[in-house]
JSON list of C-alpha atoms and ligand atoms in Angstrom, two decimals:
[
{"chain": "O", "resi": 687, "resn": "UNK", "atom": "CA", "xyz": [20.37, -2.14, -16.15]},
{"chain": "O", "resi": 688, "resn": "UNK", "atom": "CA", "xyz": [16.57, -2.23, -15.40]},
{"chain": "O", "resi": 689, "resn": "UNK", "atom": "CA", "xyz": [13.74, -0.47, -16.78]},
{"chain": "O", "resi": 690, "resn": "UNK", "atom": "CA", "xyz": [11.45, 0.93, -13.86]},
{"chain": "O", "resi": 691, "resn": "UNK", "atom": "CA", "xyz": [7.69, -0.27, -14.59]},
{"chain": "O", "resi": 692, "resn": "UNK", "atom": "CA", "xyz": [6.27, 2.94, -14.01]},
{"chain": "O", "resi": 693, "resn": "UNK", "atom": "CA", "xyz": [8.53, 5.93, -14.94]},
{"chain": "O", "resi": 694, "resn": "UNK", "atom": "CA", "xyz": [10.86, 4.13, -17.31]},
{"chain": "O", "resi": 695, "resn": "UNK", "atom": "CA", "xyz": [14.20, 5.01, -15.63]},
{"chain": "O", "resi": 696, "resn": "UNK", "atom": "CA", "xyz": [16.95, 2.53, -16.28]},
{"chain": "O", "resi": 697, "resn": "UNK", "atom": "CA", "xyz": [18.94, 2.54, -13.19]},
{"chain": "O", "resi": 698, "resn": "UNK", "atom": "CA", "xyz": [21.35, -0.07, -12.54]},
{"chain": "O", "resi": 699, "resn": "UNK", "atom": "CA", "xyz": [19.84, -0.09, -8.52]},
{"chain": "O", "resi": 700, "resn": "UNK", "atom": "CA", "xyz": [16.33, -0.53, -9.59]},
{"chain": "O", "resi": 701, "resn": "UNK", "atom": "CA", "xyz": [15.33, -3.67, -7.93]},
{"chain": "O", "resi": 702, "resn": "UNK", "atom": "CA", "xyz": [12.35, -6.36, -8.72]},
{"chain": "O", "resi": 703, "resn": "UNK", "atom": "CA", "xyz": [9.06, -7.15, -6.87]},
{"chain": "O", "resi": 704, "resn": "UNK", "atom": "CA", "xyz": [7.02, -10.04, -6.66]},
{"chain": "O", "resi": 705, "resn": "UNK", "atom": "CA", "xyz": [3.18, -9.29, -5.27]},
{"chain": "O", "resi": 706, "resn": "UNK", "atom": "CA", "xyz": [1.43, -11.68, -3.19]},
{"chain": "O", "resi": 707, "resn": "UNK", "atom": "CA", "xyz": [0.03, -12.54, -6.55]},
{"chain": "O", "resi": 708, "resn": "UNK", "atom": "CA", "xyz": [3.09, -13.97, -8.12]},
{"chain": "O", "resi": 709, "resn": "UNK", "atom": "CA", "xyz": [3.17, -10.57, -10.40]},
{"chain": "O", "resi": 710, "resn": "UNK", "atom": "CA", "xyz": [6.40, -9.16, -10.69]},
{"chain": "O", "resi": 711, "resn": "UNK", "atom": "CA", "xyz": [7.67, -5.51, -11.49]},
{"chain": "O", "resi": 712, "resn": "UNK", "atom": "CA", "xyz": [10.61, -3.65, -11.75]},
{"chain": "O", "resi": 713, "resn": "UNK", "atom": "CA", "xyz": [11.24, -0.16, -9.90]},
{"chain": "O", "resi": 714, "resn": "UNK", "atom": "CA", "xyz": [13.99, 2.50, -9.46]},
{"chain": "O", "resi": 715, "resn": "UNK", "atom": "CA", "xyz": [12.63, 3.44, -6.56]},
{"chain": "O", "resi": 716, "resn": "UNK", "atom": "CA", "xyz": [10.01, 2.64, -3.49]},
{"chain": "O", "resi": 717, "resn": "UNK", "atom": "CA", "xyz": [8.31, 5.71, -4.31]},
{"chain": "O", "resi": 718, "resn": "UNK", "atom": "CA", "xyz": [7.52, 4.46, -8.10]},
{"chain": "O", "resi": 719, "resn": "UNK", "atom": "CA", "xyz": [6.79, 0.69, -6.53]},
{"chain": "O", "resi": 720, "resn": "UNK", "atom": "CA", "xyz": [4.51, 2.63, -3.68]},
{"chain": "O", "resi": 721, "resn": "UNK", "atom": "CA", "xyz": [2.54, 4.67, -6.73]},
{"chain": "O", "resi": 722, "resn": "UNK", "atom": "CA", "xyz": [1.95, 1.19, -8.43]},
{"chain": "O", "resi": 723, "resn": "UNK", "atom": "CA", "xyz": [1.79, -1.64, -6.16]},
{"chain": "O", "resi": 724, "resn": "UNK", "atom": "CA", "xyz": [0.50, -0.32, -2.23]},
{"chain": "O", "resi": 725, "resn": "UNK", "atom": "CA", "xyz": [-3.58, -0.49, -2.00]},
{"chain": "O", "resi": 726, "resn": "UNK", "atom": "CA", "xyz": [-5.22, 2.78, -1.56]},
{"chain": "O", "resi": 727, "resn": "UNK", "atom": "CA", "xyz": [-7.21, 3.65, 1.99]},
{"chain": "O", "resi": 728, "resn": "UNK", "atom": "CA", "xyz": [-11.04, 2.88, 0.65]},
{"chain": "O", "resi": 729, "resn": "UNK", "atom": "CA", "xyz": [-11.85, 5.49, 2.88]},
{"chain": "O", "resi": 730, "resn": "UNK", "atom": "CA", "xyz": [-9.52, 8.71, 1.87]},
{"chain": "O", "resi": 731, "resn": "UNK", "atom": "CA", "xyz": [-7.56, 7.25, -1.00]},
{"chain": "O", "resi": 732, "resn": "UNK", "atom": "CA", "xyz": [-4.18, 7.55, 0.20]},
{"chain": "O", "resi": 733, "resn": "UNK", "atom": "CA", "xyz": [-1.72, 5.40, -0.37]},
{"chain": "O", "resi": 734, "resn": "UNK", "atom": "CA", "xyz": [-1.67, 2.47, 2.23]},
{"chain": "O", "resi": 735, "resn": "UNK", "atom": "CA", "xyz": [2.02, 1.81, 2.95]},
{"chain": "O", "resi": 736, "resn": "UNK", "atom": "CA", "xyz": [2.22, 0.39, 6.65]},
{"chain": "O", "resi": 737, "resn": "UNK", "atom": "CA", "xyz": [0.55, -2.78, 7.42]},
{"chain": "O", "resi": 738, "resn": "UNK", "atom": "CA", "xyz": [-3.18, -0.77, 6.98]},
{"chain": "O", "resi": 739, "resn": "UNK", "atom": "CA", "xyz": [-6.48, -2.14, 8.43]},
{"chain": "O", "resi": 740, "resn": "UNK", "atom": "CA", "xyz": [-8.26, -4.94, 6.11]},
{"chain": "O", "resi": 741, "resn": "UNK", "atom": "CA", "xyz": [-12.21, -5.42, 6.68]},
{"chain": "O", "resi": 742, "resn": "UNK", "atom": "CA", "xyz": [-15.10, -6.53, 4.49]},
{"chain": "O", "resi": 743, "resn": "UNK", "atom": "CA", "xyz": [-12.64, -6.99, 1.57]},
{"chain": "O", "resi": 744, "resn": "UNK", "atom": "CA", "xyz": [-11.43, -3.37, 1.87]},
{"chain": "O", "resi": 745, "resn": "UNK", "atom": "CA", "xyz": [-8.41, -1.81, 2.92]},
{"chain": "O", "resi": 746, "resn": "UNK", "atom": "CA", "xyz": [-7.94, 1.15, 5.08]},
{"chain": "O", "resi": 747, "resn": "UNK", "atom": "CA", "xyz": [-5.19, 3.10, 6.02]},
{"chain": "O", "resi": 748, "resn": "UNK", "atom": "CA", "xyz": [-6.31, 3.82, 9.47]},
{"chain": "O", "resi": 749, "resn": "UNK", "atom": "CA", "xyz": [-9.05, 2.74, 12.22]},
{"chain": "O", "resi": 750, "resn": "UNK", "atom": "CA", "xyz": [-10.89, 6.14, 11.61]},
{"chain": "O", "resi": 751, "resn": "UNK", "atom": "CA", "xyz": [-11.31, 5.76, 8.07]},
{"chain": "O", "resi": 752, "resn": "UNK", "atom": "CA", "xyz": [-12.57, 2.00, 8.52]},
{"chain": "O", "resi": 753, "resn": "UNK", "atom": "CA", "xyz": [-15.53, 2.68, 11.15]},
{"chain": "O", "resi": 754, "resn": "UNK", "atom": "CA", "xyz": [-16.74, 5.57, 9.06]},
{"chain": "O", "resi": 755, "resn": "UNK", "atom": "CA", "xyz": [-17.55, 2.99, 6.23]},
{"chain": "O", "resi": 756, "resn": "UNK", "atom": "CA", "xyz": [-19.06, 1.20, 8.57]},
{"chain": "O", "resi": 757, "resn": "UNK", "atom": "CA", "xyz": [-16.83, -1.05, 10.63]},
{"chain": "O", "resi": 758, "resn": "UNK", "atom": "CA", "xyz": [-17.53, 0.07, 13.89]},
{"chain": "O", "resi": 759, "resn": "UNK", "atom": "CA", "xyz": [-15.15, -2.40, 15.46]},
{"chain": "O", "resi": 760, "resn": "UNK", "atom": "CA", "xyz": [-11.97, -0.82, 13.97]},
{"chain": "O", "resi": 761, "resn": "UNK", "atom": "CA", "xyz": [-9.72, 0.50, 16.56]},
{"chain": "O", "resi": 762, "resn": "UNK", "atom": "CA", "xyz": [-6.50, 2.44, 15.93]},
{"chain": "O", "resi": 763, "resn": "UNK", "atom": "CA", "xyz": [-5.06, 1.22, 20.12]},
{"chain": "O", "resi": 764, "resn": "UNK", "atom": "CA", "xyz": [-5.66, -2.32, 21.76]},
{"chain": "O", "resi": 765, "resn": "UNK", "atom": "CA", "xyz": [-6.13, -0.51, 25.16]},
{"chain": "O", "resi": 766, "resn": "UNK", "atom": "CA", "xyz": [-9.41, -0.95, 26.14]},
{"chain": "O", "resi": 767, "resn": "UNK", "atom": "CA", "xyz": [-10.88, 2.97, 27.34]},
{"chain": "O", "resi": 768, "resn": "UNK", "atom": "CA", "xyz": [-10.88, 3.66, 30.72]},
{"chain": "M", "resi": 226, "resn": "ZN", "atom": "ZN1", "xyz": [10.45, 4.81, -11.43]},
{"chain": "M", "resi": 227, "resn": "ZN", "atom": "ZN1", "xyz": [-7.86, 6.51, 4.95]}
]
């Protein structure tokens, strides 16, 4: 049995994570290990849980959010416009 790190359910599926930081937490859930461990968009906030965009040490969640703080470069599609 595990203690989850967030909401303190022992659950004998919770599971262990170790961050690119060598940190490691417990969870009973990916929705508990989302609320504490996936960056949030620097942009809107939300909760970054596919790979993201990174630029000037920030995270986004989207190519939208990133060129409205100002990286104009960030594109959502590799196709060049027609
Ligand atoms: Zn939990
Ligand atoms: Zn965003």
């Amino acid at each position: 049995m595990s203690v989850c790190d967030v909401c303190g359910n022992d659950y004998d599926q919770a599971f262990t994570l170790r961050a690119a930081d060598g940190r490691e937490f417990t969870f009973d859930s990916f929705e508990c290990a989302i609320h504490r461990c996936a960056p949030q968009c620097a942009h809107c906030a939300c909760r970054v849980i596919g790979h993201g965009i990174q630029a000037r040490g920030f995270v986004y969640c989207c190519a939208h959010c990133a060129r409205v703080s100002g990286v104009p470069e960030a594109t959502d599609n590799a196709e060049q416009p027609a």
